[in-house]
Amino acid sequence: MNISAYFQERRTIVDNALCSMLPASDQYPHVIHQAMYHSLFAGGKRLRPILALAAYEAIECSYRKILPTACALECIHTYSLIHDDLPAMDDDDFRRGVPTCHKVYGEAIAILAGDALLTHAFYLLAENAKIEGISVERVVKVIAEIANACGTNGLIGGQVVDLTSEDKQVDADTLRYIHQKKTGALITASVRAGAILAGASVRQLEAMTGYGDCLGLAFQITDDILDIEGSIEALGKTPGSDAKKHKATYPALFGMQEAKKQAEIAVQKAKNCIEVLGERGEVLSSIADFVLYRNS
Ligand code: GRG
């Protein structure tokens, strides 16, 4: 399959859905909506929503019924990027090829734009229950799943250990924890959300979870690699920031060659996990390859 064309097509679908599911950018108070749009529509691969749609379609038919959930995942991801870029966190000036939210709107509005996106995400998740064919019971499961991935057992936990590990020598277990929680938790939750909404069996959900976990790890290892080998044009942010902040990364701990090998192994494991899905797992399998060979 042509995975680039697939991503392009899915990105447009997600972007159109996001436009229709967010408060209008000119709604009062203007500044907060403009700040949300600034970061949300600056670009981005839309990996998490695309994963949720693909996981749903590996079991059910058309992805359309879960677009609110897919959009919620992108809102959460964008919130995490806005807060991650703040001076109190990673203090970055560029993201997705444009100045970061706080650089344009100031810190207070950037914090609120992140908060607003996170809050709106849970509104959208609940709204998904209004769509015919989507059971309230499954939606409630998904809300719990995603809330857990956002909290101290997921994004926040990973971010805390990442921040407190700066300038320190971390061991492999700690590094794996950071990657699995900071990045992997939302990726796994995206895959699981699509699968749960599709009514996955225990066996299918287990397969999807293994896939998401391995893919999340591979994704963050390639992110570490791209921070060294990527270009500013492709990344949309300045490379080399991990080294500058003495961040714990796979290339720093294991060396570049071994980091690349670990990413390949994780992608292969992800693909193995979904073998039980047969032909219906082919798109997810191609997405795993895309994660490994991406340049942004
Ligand atoms: C609550 C104050 C407060 C902060 C939360 C949750 C959080 C801070 C930070 C999350 C950590 C984080 C941003 C991890 C980075 C994950 C990552 C690799 C992001 C880049 O993802 P891509 O490549 O980006 O999918 P695009 O731009 O393509 O969407």
PDB file of N, CA and C and ligand atoms in Angstrom, residues 43-48 74 77 79-81 83-84 89 95-96 155-156 159 182-183 219-220 223 294 296, ligand 1:
ATOM      1  N   GLY A  43      -0.007  21.950  11.404  1.00  0.00           N
ATOM      2  CA  GLY A  43       0.554  20.774  10.725  1.00  0.00           C
ATOM      3  C   GLY A  43       0.435  19.597  11.662  1.00  0.00           C
ATOM      4  N   GLY A  44       1.326  18.665  11.561  1.00  0.00           N
ATOM      5  CA  GLY A  44       1.228  17.486  12.432  1.00  0.00           C
ATOM      6  C   GLY A  44       0.765  16.302  11.605  1.00  0.00           C
ATOM      7  N   LYS A  45       1.289  15.154  11.974  1.00  0.00           N
ATOM      8  CA  LYS A  45       1.019  13.949  11.175  1.00  0.00           C
ATOM      9  C   LYS A  45      -0.354  13.351  11.443  1.00  0.00           C
ATOM     10  N   ARG A  46      -0.961  13.715  12.567  1.00  0.00           N
ATOM     11  CA  ARG A  46      -2.271  13.163  12.982  1.00  0.00           C
ATOM     12  C   ARG A  46      -2.172  11.653  13.233  1.00  0.00           C
ATOM     13  N   LEU A  47      -0.993  11.227  13.721  1.00  0.00           N
ATOM     14  CA  LEU A  47      -0.772   9.787  13.922  1.00  0.00           C
ATOM     15  C   LEU A  47      -1.786   9.147  14.873  1.00  0.00           C
ATOM     16  N   ARG A  48      -2.066   9.826  16.004  1.00  0.00           N
ATOM     17  CA  ARG A  48      -2.934   9.190  17.009  1.00  0.00           C
ATOM     18  C   ARG A  48      -4.363   9.003  16.504  1.00  0.00           C
ATOM     19  N   GLU A  74      -6.324  13.949  18.979  1.00  0.00           N
ATOM     20  CA  GLU A  74      -5.435  14.989  18.446  1.00  0.00           C
ATOM     21  C   GLU A  74      -5.445  16.223  19.354  1.00  0.00           C
ATOM     22  N   HIS A  77      -3.159  15.366  22.232  1.00  0.00           N
ATOM     23  CA  HIS A  77      -1.763  15.386  21.787  1.00  0.00           C
ATOM     24  C   HIS A  77      -1.269  16.834  21.650  1.00  0.00           C
ATOM     25  N   TYR A  79      -2.456  19.534  23.079  1.00  0.00           N
ATOM     26  CA  TYR A  79      -2.319  20.112  24.438  1.00  0.00           C
ATOM     27  C   TYR A  79      -0.957  19.734  25.018  1.00  0.00           C
ATOM     28  N   SER A  80      -0.580  18.442  24.870  1.00  0.00           N
ATOM     29  CA  SER A  80       0.678  18.008  25.495  1.00  0.00           C
ATOM     30  C   SER A  80       1.873  18.719  24.845  1.00  0.00           C
ATOM     31  N   LEU A  81       1.771  18.987  23.535  1.00  0.00           N
ATOM     32  CA  LEU A  81       2.874  19.690  22.851  1.00  0.00           C
ATOM     33  C   LEU A  81       2.966  21.141  23.333  1.00  0.00           C
ATOM     34  N   HIS A  83       2.019  22.429  26.210  1.00  0.00           N
ATOM     35  CA  HIS A  83       2.555  22.492  27.576  1.00  0.00           C
ATOM     36  C   HIS A  83       4.017  22.052  27.623  1.00  0.00           C
ATOM     37  N   ASP A  84       4.363  21.058  26.803  1.00  0.00           N
ATOM     38  CA  ASP A  84       5.742  20.571  26.759  1.00  0.00           C
ATOM     39  C   ASP A  84       6.702  21.677  26.299  1.00  0.00           C
ATOM     40  N   MET A  89       8.828  23.961  31.040  1.00  0.00           N
ATOM     41  CA  MET A  89       9.062  22.563  30.640  1.00  0.00           C
ATOM     42  C   MET A  89      10.282  22.533  29.711  1.00  0.00           C
ATOM     43  N   ARG A  95       7.536  24.758  16.844  1.00  0.00           N
ATOM     44  CA  ARG A  95       6.839  23.468  16.856  1.00  0.00           C
ATOM     45  C   ARG A  95       6.003  23.395  15.585  1.00  0.00           C
ATOM     46  N   ARG A  96       6.035  22.290  14.929  1.00  0.00           N
ATOM     47  CA  ARG A  96       5.259  22.074  13.701  1.00  0.00           C
ATOM     48  C   ARG A  96       5.524  23.194  12.674  1.00  0.00           C
ATOM     49  N   LEU A 155       1.039  10.063  30.346  1.00  0.00           N
ATOM     50  CA  LEU A 155       1.753  11.268  29.905  1.00  0.00           C
ATOM     51  C   LEU A 155       2.414  12.049  31.037  1.00  0.00           C
ATOM     52  N   ILE A 156       1.615  12.365  32.052  1.00  0.00           N
ATOM     53  CA  ILE A 156       2.161  13.203  33.129  1.00  0.00           C
ATOM     54  C   ILE A 156       3.284  12.481  33.875  1.00  0.00           C
ATOM     55  N   GLN A 159       6.325  12.512  31.733  1.00  0.00           N
ATOM     56  CA  GLN A 159       6.889  13.862  31.649  1.00  0.00           C
ATOM     57  C   GLN A 159       7.639  14.222  32.938  1.00  0.00           C
ATOM     58  N   LYS A 182       5.497   8.774  28.539  1.00  0.00           N
ATOM     59  CA  LYS A 182       5.408  10.104  27.941  1.00  0.00           C
ATOM     60  C   LYS A 182       4.827  10.039  26.528  1.00  0.00           C
ATOM     61  N   THR A 183       5.223   9.047  25.778  1.00  0.00           N
ATOM     62  CA  THR A 183       4.817   8.954  24.378  1.00  0.00           C
ATOM     63  C   THR A 183       3.936   7.732  24.111  1.00  0.00           C
ATOM     64  N   PHE A 219       8.217   4.600  18.201  1.00  0.00           N
ATOM     65  CA  PHE A 219       7.983   5.991  17.805  1.00  0.00           C
ATOM     66  C   PHE A 219       8.900   6.938  18.565  1.00  0.00           C
ATOM     67  N   GLN A 220       9.033   6.720  19.883  1.00  0.00           N
ATOM     68  CA  GLN A 220       9.865   7.636  20.664  1.00  0.00           C
ATOM     69  C   GLN A 220      11.356   7.415  20.381  1.00  0.00           C
ATOM     70  N   ASP A 223      11.984   9.248  17.361  1.00  0.00           N
ATOM     71  CA  ASP A 223      11.971  10.678  17.694  1.00  0.00           C
ATOM     72  C   ASP A 223      13.343  11.101  18.238  1.00  0.00           C
ATOM     73  N   ARG A 294       9.898   7.301   8.888  1.00  0.00           N
ATOM     74  CA  ARG A 294       9.481   8.710   8.761  1.00  0.00           C
ATOM     75  C   ARG A 294      10.688   9.642   8.897  1.00  0.00           C
ATOM     76  N   SER A 296       9.862  12.960   9.844  1.00  0.00           N
ATOM     77  CA  SER A 296       9.344  14.079  10.645  1.00  0.00           C
ATOM     78  C   SER A 296       8.441  13.554  11.751  1.00  0.00           C
TER      79      SER A 296
HETATM   80  C1  GRG B   1       0.191  19.117  32.497  1.00  0.00           C
HETATM   81  C2  GRG B   1       1.799  21.054  32.740  1.00  0.00           C
HETATM   82  C3  GRG B   1       1.438  19.790  32.097  1.00  0.00           C
HETATM   83  C4  GRG B   1       2.238  19.306  31.125  1.00  0.00           C
HETATM   84  C5  GRG B   1       1.973  18.098  30.409  1.00  0.00           C
HETATM   85  C6  GRG B   1       1.772  15.827  28.933  1.00  0.00           C
HETATM   86  C7  GRG B   1       2.962  16.647  28.780  1.00  0.00           C
HETATM   87  C8  GRG B   1       3.113  17.893  29.533  1.00  0.00           C
HETATM   88  C9  GRG B   1       3.911  16.331  27.967  1.00  0.00           C
HETATM   89  C10 GRG B   1       3.828  15.150  27.116  1.00  0.00           C
HETATM   90  C11 GRG B   1       5.123  14.785  26.667  1.00  0.00           C
HETATM   91  C12 GRG B   1       5.351  14.936  25.210  1.00  0.00           C
HETATM   92  C13 GRG B   1       5.006  16.201  24.522  1.00  0.00           C
HETATM   93  C14 GRG B   1       5.918  13.950  24.601  1.00  0.00           C
HETATM   94  C15 GRG B   1       6.382  14.046  23.223  1.00  0.00           C
HETATM   95  C16 GRG B   1       5.811  13.017  22.384  1.00  0.00           C
HETATM   96  C17 GRG B   1       6.192  13.233  20.960  1.00  0.00           C
HETATM   97  C18 GRG B   1       7.183  12.337  20.344  1.00  0.00           C
HETATM   98  C19 GRG B   1       5.666  14.230  20.266  1.00  0.00           C
HETATM   99  C20 GRG B   1       5.804  14.459  18.828  1.00  0.00           C
HETATM  100  O1  GRG B   1       4.744  13.753  18.219  1.00  0.00           O
HETATM  101  P1  GRG B   1       4.511  13.759  16.649  1.00  0.00           P
HETATM  102  O2  GRG B   1       5.814  13.498  15.949  1.00  0.00           O
HETATM  103  O3  GRG B   1       4.106  15.279  16.394  1.00  0.00           O
HETATM  104  O4  GRG B   1       3.382  12.848  16.330  1.00  0.00           O
HETATM  105  P2  GRG B   1       3.156  15.891  15.269  1.00  0.00           P
HETATM  106  O5  GRG B   1       3.527  17.340  15.254  1.00  0.00           O
HETATM  107  O6  GRG B   1       3.426  15.194  13.969  1.00  0.00           O
HETATM  108  O7  GRG B   1       1.768  15.671  15.739  1.00  0.00           O
END
